[in-house]
Short mmCIF file of C-alpha atoms and ligand atoms in Angstrom, two decimals:
data_model
loop_
_atom_site.label_atom_id
_atom_site.label_comp_id
_atom_site.label_asym_id
_atom_site.label_seq_id
_atom_site.Cartn_x
_atom_site.Cartn_y
_atom_site.Cartn_z
CA GLU A 27 -7.34 -14.27 13.50
CA GLY A 28 -10.81 -13.51 12.16
CA VAL A 29 -11.75 -13.09 8.54
CA GLY A 30 -13.16 -9.56 8.43
CA PRO A 31 -11.10 -6.39 8.68
CA GLN A 32 -9.66 -5.62 12.10
CA GLU A 33 -10.85 -2.24 13.43
CA TYR A 34 -8.07 -0.76 15.51
CA THR A 35 -7.88 2.48 17.42
CA GLY A 36 -4.57 4.20 16.66
CA ILE A 37 -3.51 5.87 19.90
CA LYS A 38 -1.41 9.01 19.35
CA ILE A 39 1.39 8.98 21.90
CA LYS A 40 3.41 12.19 22.31
CA ILE A 41 7.16 12.24 22.77
CA LEU A 42 8.24 14.12 25.90
CA LYS A 43 11.93 13.26 25.56
CA TRP A 44 13.59 11.10 22.95
CA ALA A 45 16.16 8.47 23.92
CA PRO A 46 19.71 9.69 23.00
CA GLU A 47 20.06 7.88 19.63
CA ALA A 48 16.61 9.01 18.51
CA GLU A 49 17.29 12.55 19.74
CA LYS A 50 20.45 12.72 17.63
CA TYR A 51 18.59 11.49 14.58
CA VAL A 52 15.56 13.76 14.98
CA ALA A 53 17.67 16.87 15.73
CA GLY A 54 19.73 16.24 12.59
CA ASN A 55 16.70 15.84 10.33
CA SER A 56 15.49 19.25 9.12
CA GLU A 57 12.28 17.79 7.64
CA LEU A 58 11.12 16.86 11.13
CA GLU A 59 11.75 20.32 12.53
CA GLY A 60 8.60 21.94 13.93
CA LYS A 61 6.46 18.83 13.33
CA ASN A 62 4.36 17.09 15.97
CA ILE A 63 5.70 13.57 16.15
CA PHE A 64 3.60 10.71 17.59
CA LEU A 65 4.21 7.04 18.17
CA VAL A 66 0.94 5.45 17.07
CA ALA A 67 -0.12 2.27 18.88
CA ALA A 68 -2.84 0.01 17.44
CA THR A 69 -5.25 -1.31 20.07
CA LEU A 70 -8.46 -3.32 20.10
CA ARG A 71 -9.22 -2.14 23.64
CA PRO A 72 -9.39 1.67 23.69
CA GLU A 73 -11.34 1.54 26.98
CA THR A 74 -8.21 0.30 28.74
CA MET A 75 -6.08 3.36 27.93
CA TYR A 76 -6.35 4.66 31.52
CA GLY A 77 -4.08 1.79 32.55
CA GLN A 78 -1.17 2.41 30.16
CA THR A 79 2.15 1.98 32.02
CA ASN A 80 4.53 1.98 29.04
CA CYS A 81 4.63 1.30 25.31
CA TYR A 82 6.34 -1.56 23.47
CA VAL A 83 8.29 -1.66 20.23
CA GLY A 84 10.25 -4.44 18.56
CA THR A 85 13.98 -3.68 18.83
CA LYS A 86 14.72 -5.14 15.38
CA ILE A 87 11.77 -3.55 13.61
CA ASP A 88 12.30 -0.54 11.32
CA TYR A 89 9.86 2.30 11.83
CA ILE A 90 9.22 5.25 9.54
CA PHE A 91 8.41 8.88 10.17
CA HIS A 92 5.31 9.23 8.06
CA GLN A 93 3.88 12.67 7.39
CA VAL A 94 0.09 12.38 7.76
CA ASN A 95 -0.87 16.06 7.33
CA GLU A 96 0.77 19.51 7.30
CA THR A 97 1.85 19.28 10.94
CA ASP A 98 1.72 15.67 12.14
CA VAL A 99 4.15 12.81 11.71
CA PHE A 100 3.32 9.23 12.77
CA VAL A 101 5.98 6.70 13.72
CA THR A 102 4.78 3.24 12.59
CA THR A 103 5.97 0.36 10.43
CA HIS A 104 6.18 1.12 6.73
CA ARG A 105 3.42 -1.40 6.15
CA ALA A 106 1.03 0.46 8.47
CA ALA A 107 1.95 3.80 6.89
CA ARG A 108 1.02 2.38 3.49
CA ASN A 109 -2.35 1.17 4.82
CA MET A 110 -2.94 4.54 6.47
CA ALA A 111 -2.22 6.36 3.21
CA PHE A 112 -5.35 4.71 1.81
CA GLN A 113 -7.39 5.70 4.86
CA ASP A 114 -7.01 9.48 4.63
CA LEU A 115 -3.92 9.40 6.80
CA SER A 116 -1.26 10.87 4.55
CA VAL A 117 -0.28 14.34 3.45
CA VAL A 118 -0.19 12.89 -0.08
CA PRO A 119 -3.37 10.79 -0.55
CA GLY A 120 -2.57 7.19 -1.44
CA GLU A 121 1.17 7.69 -0.95
CA VAL A 122 3.55 7.45 1.95
CA LYS A 123 5.60 10.58 2.51
CA SER A 124 8.52 9.27 4.52
CA LEU A 125 10.61 11.77 6.47
CA GLY A 126 13.04 9.11 7.62
CA THR A 127 13.40 5.77 9.34
CA ILE A 128 14.53 4.61 12.76
CA LYS A 129 15.21 1.27 14.44
CA GLY A 130 13.04 0.21 17.37
CA SER A 131 16.13 -0.20 19.56
CA ASP A 132 16.88 3.53 19.11
CA ILE A 133 13.41 4.50 20.37
CA VAL A 134 13.59 2.37 23.54
CA GLY A 135 14.01 4.59 26.62
CA SER A 136 12.11 7.55 25.17
CA LEU A 137 9.76 9.29 27.62
CA ILE A 138 6.25 9.62 26.24
CA LYS A 139 2.79 10.86 27.18
CA ALA A 140 -0.07 8.50 26.42
CA PRO A 141 -3.64 9.83 26.31
CA LEU A 142 -5.80 8.97 29.36
CA SER A 143 -2.97 7.18 31.18
CA VAL A 144 -3.06 7.79 34.93
CA TYR A 145 0.73 8.12 34.73
CA GLU A 146 0.49 11.74 33.64
CA GLN A 147 4.15 12.55 34.24
CA GLY A 148 5.08 10.20 31.42
CA ILE A 149 5.85 6.56 30.66
CA TYR A 150 8.66 4.83 28.75
CA VAL A 151 9.11 3.03 25.47
CA LEU A 152 10.32 -0.51 26.23
CA PRO A 153 11.30 -3.62 24.25
CA MET A 154 8.93 -6.58 23.71
CA GLU A 155 10.07 -9.77 21.99
CA ASN A 156 6.69 -10.64 20.53
CA VAL A 157 5.84 -7.46 18.68
CA LEU A 158 4.90 -8.55 15.17
CA ALA A 159 6.08 -6.35 12.30
CA ASN A 160 3.10 -7.35 10.17
CA LYS A 161 0.28 -6.51 12.55
CA GLY A 162 -1.17 -3.13 13.51
CA THR A 163 1.41 -0.36 13.57
CA GLY A 164 4.23 -2.37 15.19
CA VAL A 165 3.77 -0.18 18.27
CA VAL A 166 1.89 -1.79 21.18
CA THR A 167 0.68 0.24 24.09
CA SER A 168 1.00 -1.65 27.35
CA VAL A 169 -1.86 -2.21 29.76
CA PRO A 170 -0.61 -4.83 32.24
CA SER A 171 -3.88 -4.81 34.23
CA ASP A 172 -5.83 -6.30 31.33
CA SER A 173 -3.39 -7.75 28.81
CA PRO A 174 -1.52 -10.90 29.89
CA ASP A 175 1.20 -10.28 27.28
CA ASP A 176 1.78 -6.79 28.62
CA TYR A 177 1.75 -8.01 32.23
CA ALA A 178 4.25 -10.83 31.59
CA THR A 179 6.57 -8.58 29.59
CA LEU A 180 6.58 -5.78 32.16
CA GLY A 181 7.34 -8.42 34.82
CA ASP A 182 10.31 -9.68 32.76
CA LEU A 183 11.68 -6.16 32.42
CA GLN A 184 11.29 -5.48 36.14
CA LYS A 185 12.92 -8.78 37.13
CA LYS A 186 15.77 -8.73 34.60
CA PRO A 187 16.46 -5.18 33.35
CA ASP A 188 20.09 -6.05 32.50
CA TYR A 189 19.16 -9.06 30.40
CA TYR A 190 16.70 -6.93 28.44
CA GLY A 191 19.14 -4.03 28.19
CA ILE A 192 16.99 -1.43 29.90
CA ASN A 193 17.49 1.10 32.68
CA PRO A 194 15.62 -0.12 35.81
CA GLU A 195 14.40 3.46 36.35
CA TRP A 196 12.14 3.04 33.30
CA VAL A 197 10.07 0.33 35.00
CA LYS A 198 10.49 0.61 38.75
CA ASP A 199 7.63 3.02 39.51
CA TYR A 200 5.06 1.47 37.21
CA LYS A 201 2.48 -1.12 38.16
CA PRO A 202 -0.82 -2.41 36.81
CA VAL A 203 -3.67 0.03 37.44
CA PRO A 204 -7.14 -1.26 38.41
CA ILE A 205 -9.38 0.00 35.59
CA ILE A 206 -11.88 -2.79 34.89
CA SER A 207 -13.50 -5.23 37.27
CA THR A 208 -14.51 -8.73 36.14
CA PRO A 209 -16.58 -11.22 38.17
CA LYS A 210 -14.07 -14.04 37.68
CA TYR A 211 -10.74 -12.23 38.06
CA GLY A 212 -11.30 -9.06 40.08
CA ASP A 213 -9.82 -5.71 39.16
CA LEU A 214 -6.47 -6.86 37.75
CA THR A 215 -7.64 -9.51 35.29
CA ALA A 216 -4.31 -10.09 33.52
CA LYS A 217 -2.37 -10.42 36.78
CA ALA A 218 -4.92 -12.89 38.17
CA LEU A 219 -4.81 -14.97 34.98
CA CYS A 220 -1.00 -15.01 34.73
CA GLU A 221 -0.77 -16.15 38.34
CA LYS A 222 -3.49 -18.77 37.94
CA MET A 223 -1.88 -20.16 34.77
CA LYS A 224 1.64 -19.92 36.21
CA ILE A 225 2.86 -17.69 33.38
CA GLN A 226 6.42 -16.61 34.27
CA SER A 227 7.52 -14.66 31.25
CA GLN A 228 6.71 -13.31 27.78
CA LYS A 229 8.43 -16.48 26.54
CA ASP A 230 5.47 -18.63 27.71
CA ARG A 231 3.76 -18.22 24.34
CA ASP A 232 1.19 -21.03 24.45
CA GLN A 233 -0.12 -20.22 27.90
CA LEU A 234 -0.20 -16.53 27.01
CA ALA A 235 -2.33 -17.19 23.95
CA LEU A 236 -4.90 -18.95 26.17
CA ALA A 237 -4.75 -16.25 28.84
CA LYS A 238 -5.17 -13.52 26.23
CA GLU A 239 -8.30 -15.16 24.83
CA GLU A 240 -9.82 -15.59 28.30
CA ALA A 241 -8.93 -12.05 29.44
CA TYR A 242 -10.42 -10.57 26.30
CA LYS A 243 -13.70 -12.48 26.60
CA GLU A 244 -14.12 -11.92 30.31
CA GLY A 245 -13.23 -8.22 30.07
CA PHE A 246 -15.37 -7.48 27.05
CA TYR A 247 -18.51 -9.41 28.00
CA HIS A 248 -18.44 -9.21 31.80
CA GLY A 249 -16.19 -6.28 32.68
CA THR A 250 -17.28 -3.05 34.35
CA MET A 251 -15.32 0.20 34.17
CA ILE A 252 -14.04 1.29 37.60
CA ILE A 253 -12.27 4.45 36.41
CA GLY A 254 -12.85 7.43 34.16
CA ASP A 255 -15.85 9.15 32.59
CA TYR A 256 -17.74 5.88 32.15
CA LYS A 257 -17.11 4.45 35.60
CA GLY A 258 -19.87 1.97 36.47
CA LYS A 259 -20.69 1.19 32.84
CA PRO A 260 -20.20 -2.22 31.24
CA VAL A 261 -17.05 -2.41 29.07
CA GLU A 262 -19.16 -3.34 26.07
CA GLU A 263 -20.97 0.00 26.34
CA ALA A 264 -18.00 2.13 27.37
CA LYS A 265 -15.66 0.88 24.64
CA PRO A 266 -17.23 2.67 21.63
CA LEU A 267 -17.84 5.82 23.71
CA ILE A 268 -14.21 6.03 24.82
CA ARG A 269 -13.02 5.30 21.29
CA ASP A 270 -15.20 8.08 19.85
CA SER A 271 -14.10 10.53 22.51
CA LEU A 272 -10.38 9.79 21.89
CA ILE A 273 -10.89 10.34 18.18
CA ALA A 274 -12.94 13.53 18.72
CA SER A 275 -10.26 15.02 20.98
CA GLY A 276 -7.57 14.32 18.39
CA ASP A 277 -5.82 11.75 20.61
CA ALA A 278 -6.57 8.79 18.34
CA VAL A 279 -7.39 7.81 14.78
CA ALA A 280 -9.45 4.99 13.31
CA TYR A 281 -7.21 2.46 11.57
CA SER A 282 -8.22 -0.83 10.00
CA GLU A 283 -6.45 -3.61 8.14
B1 A2H B 312 -4.30 -4.78 22.60
P1 A2H B 312 -5.07 -8.91 17.06
CL1 A2H B 312 -5.59 -4.32 27.48
N1 A2H B 312 2.36 -7.32 17.72
O1 A2H B 312 -4.27 -3.41 23.15
C1 A2H B 312 1.85 -7.92 18.81
N2 A2H B 312 0.73 -7.49 19.44
C2 A2H B 312 0.11 -6.42 18.92
C3 A2H B 312 0.58 -5.75 17.78
C4 A2H B 312 1.77 -6.24 17.17
N3 A2H B 312 2.30 -5.66 16.08
N4 A2H B 312 -0.23 -4.71 17.52
C5 A2H B 312 -1.18 -4.72 18.46
N5 A2H B 312 -0.99 -5.75 19.33
C6 A2H B 312 -1.78 -6.12 20.51
C7 A2H B 312 -4.47 -3.40 24.59
C8 A2H B 312 -4.98 -4.77 24.88
C9 A2H B 312 -4.91 -5.58 23.77
C10 A2H B 312 -5.51 -5.27 26.07
C11 A2H B 312 -5.96 -6.57 26.11
C12 A2H B 312 -5.87 -7.38 24.99
C13 A2H B 312 -5.35 -6.88 23.80
C14 A2H B 312 -3.19 -3.07 25.31
N6 A2H B 312 -2.08 -3.81 24.85
O2 A2H B 312 -5.26 -7.63 22.67
O3 A2H B 312 -4.12 -9.99 16.79
C15 A2H B 312 -2.61 -4.98 21.02
O4 A2H B 312 -2.93 -5.17 22.38
C16 A2H B 312 -5.73 -8.96 22.70
C17 A2H B 312 -6.54 -9.27 21.47
O5 A2H B 312 -5.18 -7.90 15.98
C18 A2H B 312 -3.96 -5.14 20.31
O6 A2H B 312 -4.96 -4.79 21.31
O7 A2H B 312 -6.38 -9.49 17.52
C19 A2H B 312 -4.00 -6.59 19.94
O8 A2H B 312 -2.67 -7.13 20.13
C20 A2H B 312 -4.39 -6.84 18.50
O9 A2H B 312 -4.43 -8.21 18.33
#
C-alpha cells in the first residue's frame, strides 16, 4: 500500500438484532447496558454506501467493545481502538476503555442497519476469509456493485451457505445495487470485472487484486453517481461531499492509520 497515512471513513453501523451468542454476551454485560453499540467499518469509498448489502467480519478475529464517549461503544479490533484513542475517539483520551471482547464468529448473523444503504429493513453480518486483522477496523462493509472482493464473497455465500456455515436467509434477498456508472463496465462495475476476469470465488486472490485495482481506478476517475443526493455528479466530486455529510449527521467518523 501507499506510504502516507490512509484516510478512512469509519461507518457507524447500528445493531438491530444481535446473533444469539452475541445477544447472550451483551445481555449479561452490565457495562453495555443503555449504550449505543455500533460496528464500525473502515472504507475508502464512502460514496458507495448506498449499495451496502451486508457487512463482513473475520470469524477468527477478536473484537472489542470500546467506549468512545459517554453513550457510544464501537466494536472494532483492539488495534483500531488504540489508534482511535489517539484521534479523539475514546472516553478516556489516549486510552482504550474496553467494555469486553467478542469473537467475529459470534457476531455473524446479526441484523444491522447501515447508513444510506437502500436495504433499509436491515442487512446481515457475514463471514469473509480475507478480512485482515491489521488493517482498518477489521470490519468491512460490503458493496458488491463496486468492490470485486465483496462481490466474489457474497457469491460464495449465496452458492455455498452450508460450507460457509451461514443461514441462506441472510443472503438470499440481497443483490448488487446499481449506484455508480462507469464508461468501461456499466452500472455494476465489480460484477462486470469478476465476470470478465473469470473470478469464481473469494479464494481467487491474485485475480481479485487486479480487479480491485481496476475497479477502484475506473470508479474513482471515470464513475458517475446514479443514486442519492449527488446523482449525476462525478464520483471524484461526490466522494468528499458524501463523506462530510455522513460525518455531519453522526453516521460516520474520520479515522486514519
Ligand atoms: B473498501 P486499503 Cl466499494 N481487511 O470499502 C480487508 N479489507 C479491508 C479491511 C480489512 N481489515 N478494512 C477495509 N477493507 C477494504 C468499500 C470499497 C472498498 C469499494 C471498493 C473498493 C474498496 C466497500 N467494501 O477498497 O488496503 C475496504 O473496502 C479497495 C481499495 O486500505 C476498504 O475500502 O487500500 C479497503 O479495503 C481499504 O483497503
